[in-house]
Amino acid sequence: MVENDMNEKQKLLSNLPSVDGILKSNQGMEWLKTYPRRYVLQAIREAIDLRRKQIREGHDADLAEESMIADIEKKIEKLSSYSLKPLINATGIVIHTNLGRSLLSERALENIKKVSGSYSNLEYDIEKGERGKRYSHIKRILREVVGTEDALVVNNNAAAVLLCLNTIAKGKEVIVSRGELVEIGGSFRMPDVMAASGAILREVGTTNKTHLYDYERAINDDTALILKVHKSNYRVIGFTEEVSIEDLVGLGRKYKVPVMFDLGSGCLIDLKQFGIHIEPSVQDVVKSGVEITTFSGDKLLGGPQGGVIVGNKEYIERIQKNPITRAMRIDKLTLAGFEATLMEYIHEEKVIENIPTLRMLLQKPEEIKARAKKIASQLSKHIKGVPLQVQTDSTRAGGGALPEVSLPTYVVSIKPNDISVDELEERLRKGNPPIIARIKEEALFIDAKTVRNSDVDDLVRGIKTAFRG
Ligand SMILES: *Cc1c(COP(=O)(O)O)cnc(C)c1O
């Protein structure tokens, strides 16, 4: 009996194809045309090794040729796929920091492709025929869009803040309200950034209330800057008071201390027309006369990652000369994307249509509802018997922008009966492309707000596949 088993195993093992055999088969040759040899070899070896192990351990091994080929192909594809890849955002959060924040406009994408696939005048002055400055490309358009005297763009807003503090206030005091010592996701904490810049934090006021006289009393010979920080991702409500940027500018003028506003999101359109009254536009902040304003390129602005510094020429020039600026400079891809994104803002009549972040944030509820209905109706054909429902819900902008603004949305809620909601969520997350959804009320919520029209087919296919297991 035992001997028979041994013989049987030996027979199965010796019948396994060789790596070379598979490689030289028609199928093997096909793979080699498309995929790197190294991955083809690795996948074949792993498929054979798995079966050898199963035979030795007395488990059932699937030795059919088709299943072997399917296995190998799946492995090759997995090995050759990129780690950073597109996915479907069904969370409803438009500026989702974990999912890449802003999607770029068509125009920005085209410009990035055009400029980065070719030589360019990145640091070359075509008029003069001599060396130029990379920052020059973005100054004119920022002046036009924001109404500022001068501007600079660096790697991100965290870098922008660090640079400004280091340039203007190293070894000196910076006055900040206790109500504005924020922490932004990913370890940007104002007191830590201040320490890293070499500036000395001078906290004033209390968590809920800071008055103009708190700032005024803190001013001394060592004061280099008054800093206002946008609360971004949180709010203090109730018995509160903060000092407006206009009043701080007035105070700064009186004592000849520059004022800076870390605006965080950097909204370039007037949101009041959409009923959102709490987010000042960059243009309004610049009009207050503040010496320096900083904001992100990829939050409400809807462009590539970057940190924009706008303000007085005198300060911008000093910041530009800081050696640390060189370590935080942006590359040509970002510049190309930024200039094209800002050009969208010049075309005011079309800007909301053309910038995906704005378009998604401000789309009409009926539009979201129509998309949710379309998704639900397509799904109902494929996953019969699973309760599906289109329902209203609310979501947030994300990215530390507009935290108290609840945005109306529509979701398709799915209540699977054969598998758990957690299992469904996991299968979708691990699918191709991955679909990121949220669980609420023991159902899976597919939020149609952030699902692009071009995602719908992949989304439906992905959910169908997940239900098949
Ligand atoms: C988001 C934010 C930052 C950091 O900006 P990044 O572009 O993510 O580096 C800094 N300050 C405030 C107030 C913010 O909201």
PDB file of C-alpha atoms in Angstrom, residues 313 318 374 378 465:
ATOM      1  CA  LYS A 313       8.744  90.691  -4.031  1.00  0.00           C
ATOM      2  CA  ARG A 318      14.895  86.303  -0.133  1.00  0.00           C
ATOM      3  CA  LYS A 374     -26.911  53.960 -13.742  1.00  0.00           C
ATOM      4  CA  GLN A 378     -26.201  47.834 -14.458  1.00  0.00           C
ATOM      5  CA  THR A 465     -16.212  39.627 -10.206  1.00  0.00           C
TER       6      THR A 465
END
